[in-house]
Amino acid sequence: MHEPVYHIVGSYISPYVRKVLVVMAHKGLRYSIDPIAPFLGGDAFQQLSPLRRIPVLIDGKRVINDSTVICQYLEERHPTPSLYPADLGERAQARWLEEYADARLGEVIVTDMFYQRGPKRFLFKEPLDEARFNRARDVELPASLDWLEAQMPSDGFVLGALSIADITIASFFRNAAMVRVEVDATRWPLTAAWLQRVLSLPEFARLARIEDAVARVPLPEQRDLLLSMGEPLSADTLGTMTPRKGVMRLD
Ligand SMILES: N[C@@H](CCC(=O)N[C@@H](CS)C(=O)NCC(=O)O)C(=O)O
């Protein structure tokens, strides 16, 4: 059978893109990538992504939006190695943990911390909402970590074998680290140890080197840097140099 080559639209810095790239790496899938920030997508981007969000997966004529939908699609097309538990109840639990991370860690880590310190400041030249950032770091994230700590195993992964739950939760903590917010191992020892195990997996470690390099250079230089690192960038891009606000409310 001819092996598909997928196309991904979305920056390596996004936790939702990272989730998809880790799933693809784990399954040994090949892809090209247009690593744009959603806020720089032009009209053609909005035609593919009506919410102006990343990631988008393109498989031939098919356009698939939303990281959860994409990961599920990849799992169904390439069932081995599986990233969803075989047991029905555990599979539901994996999806719930994925949803918890996408929704709540997305709000606290991405919207209230990462977006405030990154795109809001550097792309839109708006001031950081310090009180909001501090509340997310000092009150809301600790509350999430208290809950996560109760879900964590003392060894291995959340549901035994590596699953979409580990990949999704860990993806968000990479963005927390990018704004210098770490999991305190004295307060949340199981979560801190689990996170270290997950982020040490080769799929995450390879991406971390790219993310760290990209985060250090201005946007116009990122494509050349990624090409010099051997990343499979597409020749065409949906990116522009003009920042635009998204469709979903984000302030
Ligand atoms: N539920 C979506 C969320 C994707 C998402 O929010 N991506 C962020 C990038 S980290 C984005 O595109 N934000 C732009 C916006 O919301 O306007 C998914 O799982 O793919």
PDB file of C-alpha atoms and ligand atoms in Angstrom:
ATOM      1  CA  MET A   1       0.000   0.000   0.000  1.00  0.00           C
ATOM      2  CA  HIS A   2       1.245   3.501  -0.820  1.00  0.00           C
ATOM      3  CA  GLU A   3       2.259   5.265   2.384  1.00  0.00           C
ATOM      4  CA  PRO A   4       0.362   8.554   2.843  1.00  0.00           C
ATOM      5  CA  VAL A   5       2.254  11.793   3.290  1.00  0.00           C
ATOM      6  CA  TYR A   6       0.138  14.118   5.384  1.00  0.00           C
ATOM      7  CA  HIS A   7       0.315  17.883   5.506  1.00  0.00           C
ATOM      8  CA  ILE A   8       0.080  19.798   8.770  1.00  0.00           C
ATOM      9  CA  VAL A   9      -0.684  23.490   9.108  1.00  0.00           C
ATOM     10  CA  GLY A  10       0.453  24.947  12.426  1.00  0.00           C
ATOM     11  CA  SER A  11       3.401  26.142  14.477  1.00  0.00           C
ATOM     12  CA  TYR A  12       5.647  23.775  16.449  1.00  0.00           C
ATOM     13  CA  ILE A  13       5.076  26.026  19.460  1.00  0.00           C
ATOM     14  CA  SER A  14       1.356  25.164  19.774  1.00  0.00           C
ATOM     15  CA  PRO A  15       0.480  22.407  22.278  1.00  0.00           C
ATOM     16  CA  TYR A  16      -2.346  21.268  19.989  1.00  0.00           C
ATOM     17  CA  VAL A  17       0.071  20.912  17.054  1.00  0.00           C
ATOM     18  CA  ARG A  18       2.641  19.205  19.306  1.00  0.00           C
ATOM     19  CA  LYS A  19       0.012  16.644  20.310  1.00  0.00           C
ATOM     20  CA  VAL A  20      -0.570  15.746  16.649  1.00  0.00           C
ATOM     21  CA  LEU A  21       3.146  15.688  15.773  1.00  0.00           C
ATOM     22  CA  VAL A  22       3.897  13.352  18.688  1.00  0.00           C
ATOM     23  CA  VAL A  23       1.081  11.022  17.603  1.00  0.00           C
ATOM     24  CA  MET A  24       2.456  11.039  14.040  1.00  0.00           C
ATOM     25  CA  ALA A  25       6.017  10.375  15.215  1.00  0.00           C
ATOM     26  CA  HIS A  26       4.837   7.529  17.455  1.00  0.00           C
ATOM     27  CA  LYS A  27       3.002   5.943  14.536  1.00  0.00           C
ATOM     28  CA  GLY A  28       5.920   6.549  12.141  1.00  0.00           C
ATOM     29  CA  LEU A  29       3.871   8.753   9.796  1.00  0.00           C
ATOM     30  CA  ARG A  30       5.456  11.124   7.308  1.00  0.00           C
ATOM     31  CA  TYR A  31       4.308  14.709   6.851  1.00  0.00           C
ATOM     32  CA  SER A  32       5.117  18.087   5.423  1.00  0.00           C
ATOM     33  CA  ILE A  33       4.408  21.124   7.577  1.00  0.00           C
ATOM     34  CA  ASP A  34       3.526  24.788   7.139  1.00  0.00           C
ATOM     35  CA  PRO A  35       4.476  25.974  10.636  1.00  0.00           C
ATOM     36  CA  ILE A  36       2.394  29.153  10.860  1.00  0.00           C
ATOM     37  CA  ALA A  37       1.038  30.937  13.908  1.00  0.00           C
ATOM     38  CA  PRO A  38      -2.783  31.059  13.557  1.00  0.00           C
ATOM     39  CA  PHE A  39      -2.765  34.847  13.893  1.00  0.00           C
ATOM     40  CA  LEU A  40      -0.681  35.188  10.743  1.00  0.00           C
ATOM     41  CA  GLY A  41      -2.850  32.977   8.559  1.00  0.00           C
ATOM     42  CA  GLY A  42      -4.244  34.713   5.471  1.00  0.00           C
ATOM     43  CA  ASP A  43      -7.618  34.235   3.725  1.00  0.00           C
ATOM     44  CA  ALA A  44      -6.624  30.838   2.351  1.00  0.00           C
ATOM     45  CA  PHE A  45      -5.905  29.690   5.914  1.00  0.00           C
ATOM     46  CA  GLN A  46      -9.382  30.762   7.035  1.00  0.00           C
ATOM     47  CA  GLN A  47     -10.927  28.766   4.200  1.00  0.00           C
ATOM     48  CA  LEU A  48      -9.277  25.650   5.620  1.00  0.00           C
ATOM     49  CA  SER A  49      -9.768  26.571   9.267  1.00  0.00           C
ATOM     50  CA  PRO A  50     -13.019  28.497   9.802  1.00  0.00           C
ATOM     51  CA  LEU A  51     -12.151  29.142  13.462  1.00  0.00           C
ATOM     52  CA  ARG A  52      -8.654  30.346  12.383  1.00  0.00           C
ATOM     53  CA  ARG A  53      -7.126  27.737  14.634  1.00  0.00           C
ATOM     54  CA  ILE A  54      -4.256  25.312  14.302  1.00  0.00           C
ATOM     55  CA  PRO A  55      -3.623  22.432  13.740  1.00  0.00           C
ATOM     56  CA  VAL A  56      -5.170  21.517  10.401  1.00  0.00           C
ATOM     57  CA  LEU A  57      -4.407  18.150   8.813  1.00  0.00           C
ATOM     58  CA  ILE A  58      -4.621  17.719   5.059  1.00  0.00           C
ATOM     59  CA  ASP A  59      -4.852  14.209   3.703  1.00  0.00           C
ATOM     60  CA  GLY A  60      -5.197  14.445  -0.067  1.00  0.00           C
ATOM     61  CA  LYS A  61      -8.504  16.220  -0.657  1.00  0.00           C
ATOM     62  CA  ARG A  62      -9.574  15.881   2.988  1.00  0.00           C
ATOM     63  CA  VAL A  63      -9.171  18.786   5.397  1.00  0.00           C
ATOM     64  CA  ILE A  64      -9.444  17.872   9.057  1.00  0.00           C
ATOM     65  CA  ASN A  65      -9.654  20.429  11.854  1.00  0.00           C
ATOM     66  CA  ASP A  66      -9.135  20.128  15.601  1.00  0.00           C
ATOM     67  CA  SER A  67      -6.338  18.182  17.274  1.00  0.00           C
ATOM     68  CA  THR A  68      -8.683  15.680  18.924  1.00  0.00           C
ATOM     69  CA  VAL A  69     -10.458  14.909  15.657  1.00  0.00           C
ATOM     70  CA  ILE A  70      -7.114  14.671  13.846  1.00  0.00           C
ATOM     71  CA  CYS A  71      -5.588  12.288  16.403  1.00  0.00           C
ATOM     72  CA  GLN A  72      -8.669  10.078  16.311  1.00  0.00           C
ATOM     73  CA  TYR A  73      -8.544  10.049  12.486  1.00  0.00           C
ATOM     74  CA  LEU A  74      -4.864   9.056  12.523  1.00  0.00           C
ATOM     75  CA  GLU A  75      -5.598   6.328  15.058  1.00  0.00           C
ATOM     76  CA  GLU A  76      -8.381   4.897  12.911  1.00  0.00           C
ATOM     77  CA  ARG A  77      -6.252   5.026   9.740  1.00  0.00           C
ATOM     78  CA  HIS A  78      -3.161   3.629  11.483  1.00  0.00           C
ATOM     79  CA  PRO A  79      -4.371   1.537  14.436  1.00  0.00           C
ATOM     80  CA  THR A  80      -0.914   0.203  15.332  1.00  0.00           C
ATOM     81  CA  PRO A  81       0.762   1.194  17.547  1.00  0.00           C
ATOM     82  CA  SER A  82      -2.430   2.255  19.287  1.00  0.00           C
ATOM     83  CA  LEU A  83      -2.590   5.352  21.474  1.00  0.00           C
ATOM     84  CA  TYR A  84      -6.067   4.631  22.856  1.00  0.00           C
ATOM     85  CA  PRO A  85      -6.568   1.942  25.531  1.00  0.00           C
ATOM     86  CA  ALA A  86      -8.256  -1.267  24.376  1.00  0.00           C
ATOM     87  CA  ASP A  87     -10.553  -1.343  27.411  1.00  0.00           C
ATOM     88  CA  LEU A  88     -13.774   0.655  26.825  1.00  0.00           C
ATOM     89  CA  GLY A  89     -13.762   2.354  30.222  1.00  0.00           C
ATOM     90  CA  GLU A  90     -10.082   3.266  30.032  1.00  0.00           C
ATOM     91  CA  ARG A  91     -10.577   4.560  26.497  1.00  0.00           C
ATOM     92  CA  ALA A  92     -13.304   6.885  27.761  1.00  0.00           C
ATOM     93  CA  GLN A  93     -11.022   7.986  30.611  1.00  0.00           C
ATOM     94  CA  ALA A  94      -8.190   8.711  28.139  1.00  0.00           C
ATOM     95  CA  ARG A  95     -10.548  10.884  26.080  1.00  0.00           C
ATOM     96  CA  TRP A  96     -11.767  12.703  29.173  1.00  0.00           C
ATOM     97  CA  LEU A  97      -8.189  13.474  30.245  1.00  0.00           C
ATOM     98  CA  GLU A  98      -7.493  14.665  26.700  1.00  0.00           C
ATOM     99  CA  GLU A  99     -10.539  16.931  26.876  1.00  0.00           C
ATOM    100  CA  TYR A 100      -9.598  18.171  30.354  1.00  0.00           C
ATOM    101  CA  ALA A 101      -6.177  19.200  29.047  1.00  0.00           C
ATOM    102  CA  ASP A 102      -7.435  20.730  25.782  1.00  0.00           C
ATOM    103  CA  ALA A 103     -10.131  22.733  27.558  1.00  0.00           C
ATOM    104  CA  ARG A 104      -8.846  23.611  31.020  1.00  0.00           C
ATOM    105  CA  LEU A 105      -5.067  23.525  30.594  1.00  0.00           C
ATOM    106  CA  GLY A 106      -5.691  25.283  27.283  1.00  0.00           C
ATOM    107  CA  GLU A 107      -7.473  28.083  29.111  1.00  0.00           C
ATOM    108  CA  VAL A 108      -5.036  28.397  32.000  1.00  0.00           C
ATOM    109  CA  ILE A 109      -1.707  27.702  30.297  1.00  0.00           C
ATOM    110  CA  VAL A 110      -2.327  28.882  26.730  1.00  0.00           C
ATOM    111  CA  THR A 111      -4.892  31.697  26.971  1.00  0.00           C
ATOM    112  CA  ASP A 112      -4.032  33.136  30.381  1.00  0.00           C
ATOM    113  CA  MET A 113      -0.267  32.648  30.369  1.00  0.00           C
ATOM    114  CA  PHE A 114       1.325  31.755  27.031  1.00  0.00           C
ATOM    115  CA  TYR A 115      -0.854  33.979  24.830  1.00  0.00           C
ATOM    116  CA  GLN A 116      -0.448  36.880  27.277  1.00  0.00           C
ATOM    117  CA  ARG A 117       3.344  36.670  27.269  1.00  0.00           C
ATOM    118  CA  GLY A 118       3.751  35.714  23.602  1.00  0.00           C
ATOM    119  CA  PRO A 119       1.384  36.626  20.724  1.00  0.00           C
ATOM    120  CA  LYS A 120      -0.553  39.298  22.625  1.00  0.00           C
ATOM    121  CA  ARG A 121       2.614  41.181  23.423  1.00  0.00           C
ATOM    122  CA  PHE A 122       4.791  40.527  20.392  1.00  0.00           C
ATOM    123  CA  LEU A 123       2.255  40.248  17.557  1.00  0.00           C
ATOM    124  CA  PHE A 124      -0.534  42.544  18.728  1.00  0.00           C
ATOM    125  CA  LYS A 125       1.662  44.892  20.802  1.00  0.00           C
ATOM    126  CA  GLU A 126      -0.865  44.832  23.638  1.00  0.00           C
ATOM    127  CA  PRO A 127       0.162  44.968  27.308  1.00  0.00           C
ATOM    128  CA  LEU A 128       0.439  41.839  29.392  1.00  0.00           C
ATOM    129  CA  ASP A 129      -2.427  41.417  31.869  1.00  0.00           C
ATOM    130  CA  GLU A 130      -0.160  40.769  34.837  1.00  0.00           C
ATOM    131  CA  ALA A 131      -2.995  40.052  37.309  1.00  0.00           C
ATOM    132  CA  ARG A 132      -4.504  37.460  34.982  1.00  0.00           C
ATOM    133  CA  PHE A 133      -1.160  35.792  34.383  1.00  0.00           C
ATOM    134  CA  ASN A 134      -0.411  35.658  38.117  1.00  0.00           C
ATOM    135  CA  ARG A 135      -3.837  34.273  38.976  1.00  0.00           C
ATOM    136  CA  ALA A 136      -3.418  31.520  36.387  1.00  0.00           C
ATOM    137  CA  ARG A 137       0.072  30.660  37.679  1.00  0.00           C
ATOM    138  CA  ASP A 138      -0.626  30.937  41.409  1.00  0.00           C
ATOM    139  CA  VAL A 139      -4.259  29.820  41.791  1.00  0.00           C
ATOM    140  CA  GLU A 140      -5.723  28.116  38.727  1.00  0.00           C
ATOM    141  CA  LEU A 141      -2.813  25.973  37.600  1.00  0.00           C
ATOM    142  CA  PRO A 142      -2.148  24.730  41.160  1.00  0.00           C
ATOM    143  CA  ALA A 143      -5.840  23.722  41.403  1.00  0.00           C
ATOM    144  CA  SER A 144      -5.483  21.756  38.148  1.00  0.00           C
ATOM    145  CA  LEU A 145      -2.262  20.191  39.379  1.00  0.00           C
ATOM    146  CA  ASP A 146      -3.975  19.090  42.612  1.00  0.00           C
ATOM    147  CA  TRP A 147      -6.541  17.261  40.495  1.00  0.00           C
ATOM    148  CA  LEU A 148      -3.978  15.837  38.073  1.00  0.00           C
ATOM    149  CA  GLU A 149      -1.781  14.602  40.931  1.00  0.00           C
ATOM    150  CA  ALA A 150      -4.646  12.332  42.020  1.00  0.00           C
ATOM    151  CA  GLN A 151      -4.797  10.796  38.520  1.00  0.00           C
ATOM    152  CA  MET A 152      -1.055  10.122  38.245  1.00  0.00           C
ATOM    153  CA  PRO A 153       0.608   6.702  38.537  1.00  0.00           C
ATOM    154  CA  SER A 154       3.765   6.163  40.589  1.00  0.00           C
ATOM    155  CA  ASP A 155       5.373   4.603  37.518  1.00  0.00           C
ATOM    156  CA  GLY A 156       4.722   4.369  33.777  1.00  0.00           C
ATOM    157  CA  PHE A 157       1.893   6.279  32.155  1.00  0.00           C
ATOM    158  CA  VAL A 158      -1.534   7.510  33.247  1.00  0.00           C
ATOM    159  CA  LEU A 159      -3.484   4.510  31.951  1.00  0.00           C
ATOM    160  CA  GLY A 160      -0.659   1.953  31.959  1.00  0.00           C
ATOM    161  CA  ALA A 161       0.648   2.173  28.410  1.00  0.00           C
ATOM    162  CA  LEU A 162       1.394   5.496  26.717  1.00  0.00           C
ATOM    163  CA  SER A 163      -1.864   7.000  25.463  1.00  0.00           C
ATOM    164  CA  ILE A 164      -3.400  10.142  24.033  1.00  0.00           C
ATOM    165  CA  ALA A 165      -3.977  11.267  27.653  1.00  0.00           C
ATOM    166  CA  ASP A 166      -0.231  11.437  28.451  1.00  0.00           C
ATOM    167  CA  ILE A 167       0.583  13.075  25.137  1.00  0.00           C
ATOM    168  CA  THR A 168      -2.055  15.774  25.498  1.00  0.00           C
ATOM    169  CA  ILE A 169      -1.438  16.720  29.122  1.00  0.00           C
ATOM    170  CA  ALA A 170       2.352  16.790  28.687  1.00  0.00           C
ATOM    171  CA  SER A 171       2.039  18.939  25.550  1.00  0.00           C
ATOM    172  CA  PHE A 172       0.508  21.741  27.605  1.00  0.00           C
ATOM    173  CA  PHE A 173       3.190  21.669  30.290  1.00  0.00           C
ATOM    174  CA  ARG A 174       5.800  22.305  27.576  1.00  0.00           C
ATOM    175  CA  ASN A 175       4.061  25.656  26.953  1.00  0.00           C
ATOM    176  CA  ALA A 176       3.988  26.373  30.682  1.00  0.00           C
ATOM    177  CA  ALA A 177       7.765  25.823  30.748  1.00  0.00           C
ATOM    178  CA  MET A 178       8.133  28.266  27.838  1.00  0.00           C
ATOM    179  CA  VAL A 179       6.762  31.001  30.116  1.00  0.00           C
ATOM    180  CA  ARG A 180       8.960  29.705  32.954  1.00  0.00           C
ATOM    181  CA  VAL A 181       6.232  27.956  34.920  1.00  0.00           C
ATOM    182  CA  GLU A 182       7.380  24.515  36.081  1.00  0.00           C
ATOM    183  CA  VAL A 183       5.659  21.724  38.030  1.00  0.00           C
ATOM    184  CA  ASP A 184       6.963  21.916  41.605  1.00  0.00           C
ATOM    185  CA  ALA A 185       8.144  18.378  42.445  1.00  0.00           C
ATOM    186  CA  THR A 186       7.774  18.932  46.182  1.00  0.00           C
ATOM    187  CA  ARG A 187       4.052  19.812  45.845  1.00  0.00           C
ATOM    188  CA  TRP A 188       3.131  17.472  42.965  1.00  0.00           C
ATOM    189  CA  PRO A 189       5.776  14.708  43.025  1.00  0.00           C
ATOM    190  CA  LEU A 190       3.848  12.149  40.944  1.00  0.00           C
ATOM    191  CA  THR A 191       2.972  14.669  38.238  1.00  0.00           C
ATOM    192  CA  ALA A 192       6.523  16.056  38.084  1.00  0.00           C
ATOM    193  CA  ALA A 193       8.043  12.566  37.749  1.00  0.00           C
ATOM    194  CA  TRP A 194       5.432  11.481  35.191  1.00  0.00           C
ATOM    195  CA  LEU A 195       6.035  14.665  33.164  1.00  0.00           C
ATOM    196  CA  GLN A 196       9.744  14.006  33.087  1.00  0.00           C
ATOM    197  CA  ARG A 197       9.127  10.455  31.839  1.00  0.00           C
ATOM    198  CA  VAL A 198       6.790  11.632  29.072  1.00  0.00           C
ATOM    199  CA  LEU A 199       8.919  14.568  27.927  1.00  0.00           C
ATOM    200  CA  SER A 200      11.971  12.273  27.780  1.00  0.00           C
ATOM    201  CA  LEU A 201      10.315  10.111  25.133  1.00  0.00           C
ATOM    202  CA  PRO A 202      12.157  10.527  21.819  1.00  0.00           C
ATOM    203  CA  GLU A 203       8.988  11.879  20.140  1.00  0.00           C
ATOM    204  CA  PHE A 204       8.842  14.806  22.590  1.00  0.00           C
ATOM    205  CA  ALA A 205      12.623  15.267  22.952  1.00  0.00           C
ATOM    206  CA  ARG A 206      13.120  15.681  19.199  1.00  0.00           C
ATOM    207  CA  LEU A 207      10.393  18.327  19.012  1.00  0.00           C
ATOM    208  CA  ALA A 208      11.720  20.136  22.097  1.00  0.00           C
ATOM    209  CA  ARG A 209      15.011  20.845  20.328  1.00  0.00           C
ATOM    210  CA  ILE A 210      13.102  22.401  17.428  1.00  0.00           C
ATOM    211  CA  GLU A 211      10.715  24.363  19.679  1.00  0.00           C
ATOM    212  CA  ASP A 212      13.587  25.802  21.726  1.00  0.00           C
ATOM    213  CA  ALA A 213      15.420  26.888  18.582  1.00  0.00           C
ATOM    214  CA  VAL A 214      12.295  28.440  17.001  1.00  0.00           C
ATOM    215  CA  ALA A 215      11.332  30.310  20.165  1.00  0.00           C
ATOM    216  CA  ARG A 216      14.685  32.108  20.122  1.00  0.00           C
ATOM    217  CA  VAL A 217      14.401  33.704  16.671  1.00  0.00           C
ATOM    218  CA  PRO A 218      12.013  36.351  15.268  1.00  0.00           C
ATOM    219  CA  LEU A 219       9.104  35.087  13.147  1.00  0.00           C
ATOM    220  CA  PRO A 220      10.535  36.112   9.738  1.00  0.00           C
ATOM    221  CA  GLU A 221      13.646  33.985  10.400  1.00  0.00           C
ATOM    222  CA  GLN A 222      11.860  30.857  11.573  1.00  0.00           C
ATOM    223  CA  ARG A 223      11.299  29.209   8.195  1.00  0.00           C
ATOM    224  CA  ASP A 224      14.978  29.353   7.250  1.00  0.00           C
ATOM    225  CA  LEU A 225      15.982  28.070  10.661  1.00  0.00           C
ATOM    226  CA  LEU A 226      13.579  25.124  10.430  1.00  0.00           C
ATOM    227  CA  LEU A 227      14.807  24.282   6.931  1.00  0.00           C
ATOM    228  CA  SER A 228      18.402  24.392   8.154  1.00  0.00           C
ATOM    229  CA  MET A 229      17.404  21.910  10.893  1.00  0.00           C
ATOM    230  CA  GLY A 230      16.081  19.543   8.211  1.00  0.00           C
ATOM    231  CA  GLU A 231      12.378  19.945   9.040  1.00  0.00           C
ATOM    232  CA  PRO A 232       9.950  18.922   6.244  1.00  0.00           C
ATOM    233  CA  LEU A 233       8.545  22.389   5.481  1.00  0.00           C
ATOM    234  CA  SER A 234       6.181  22.756   2.529  1.00  0.00           C
ATOM    235  CA  ALA A 235       7.292  25.092  -0.253  1.00  0.00           C
ATOM    236  CA  ASP A 236       4.028  27.068   0.013  1.00  0.00           C
ATOM    237  CA  THR A 237       2.760  28.785   3.118  1.00  0.00           C
ATOM    238  CA  LEU A 238      -0.630  30.109   4.216  1.00  0.00           C
ATOM    239  CA  GLY A 239       1.148  32.610   6.454  1.00  0.00           C
ATOM    240  CA  THR A 240       1.307  36.375   5.984  1.00  0.00           C
ATOM    241  CA  MET A 241       3.193  39.119   7.822  1.00  0.00           C
ATOM    242  CA  THR A 242      -0.024  40.825   9.020  1.00  0.00           C
ATOM    243  CA  PRO A 243      -1.363  39.739  12.414  1.00  0.00           C
ATOM    244  CA  ARG A 244      -5.136  39.225  12.693  1.00  0.00           C
ATOM    245  CA  LYS A 245      -7.239  38.351  15.680  1.00  0.00           C
ATOM    246  CA  GLY A 246      -8.931  34.956  15.640  1.00  0.00           C
ATOM    247  CA  VAL A 247     -12.612  34.071  15.479  1.00  0.00           C
ATOM    248  CA  MET A 248     -12.998  32.581  18.948  1.00  0.00           C
ATOM    249  CA  ARG A 249     -12.865  35.023  21.861  1.00  0.00           C
ATOM    250  CA  LEU A 250      -9.332  35.329  23.187  1.00  0.00           C
ATOM    251  CA  ASP A 251      -8.155  38.470  24.965  1.00  0.00           C
TER     252      ASP A 251
HETATM  253  N1  LIG B   1      -9.843  22.574  20.047  1.00  0.00           N
HETATM  254  C1  LIG B   1      -8.795  22.997  19.165  1.00  0.00           C
HETATM  255  C2  LIG B   1      -8.012  24.156  19.786  1.00  0.00           C
HETATM  256  C3  LIG B   1      -6.886  24.629  18.883  1.00  0.00           C
HETATM  257  C4  LIG B   1      -6.328  25.980  19.341  1.00  0.00           C
HETATM  258  O1  LIG B   1      -6.904  26.688  20.152  1.00  0.00           O
HETATM  259  N2  LIG B   1      -5.160  26.302  18.782  1.00  0.00           N
HETATM  260  C5  LIG B   1      -4.572  27.593  19.080  1.00  0.00           C
HETATM  261  C6  LIG B   1      -3.062  27.555  18.909  1.00  0.00           C
HETATM  262  S1  LIG B   1      -2.257  27.043  20.363  1.00  0.00           S
HETATM  263  C7  LIG B   1      -5.095  28.594  18.064  1.00  0.00           C
HETATM  264  O2  LIG B   1      -5.129  28.302  16.898  1.00  0.00           O
HETATM  265  N3  LIG B   1      -5.502  29.771  18.555  1.00  0.00           N
HETATM  266  C8  LIG B   1      -5.968  30.850  17.739  1.00  0.00           C
HETATM  267  C9  LIG B   1      -7.297  31.367  18.177  1.00  0.00           C
HETATM  268  O3  LIG B   1      -7.961  30.736  19.032  1.00  0.00           O
HETATM  269  O4  LIG B   1      -7.677  32.405  17.648  1.00  0.00           O
HETATM  270  C10 LIG B   1      -7.863  21.810  18.887  1.00  0.00           C
HETATM  271  O5  LIG B   1      -7.829  20.881  19.701  1.00  0.00           O
HETATM  272  O6  LIG B   1      -7.230  21.785  17.816  1.00  0.00           O
END
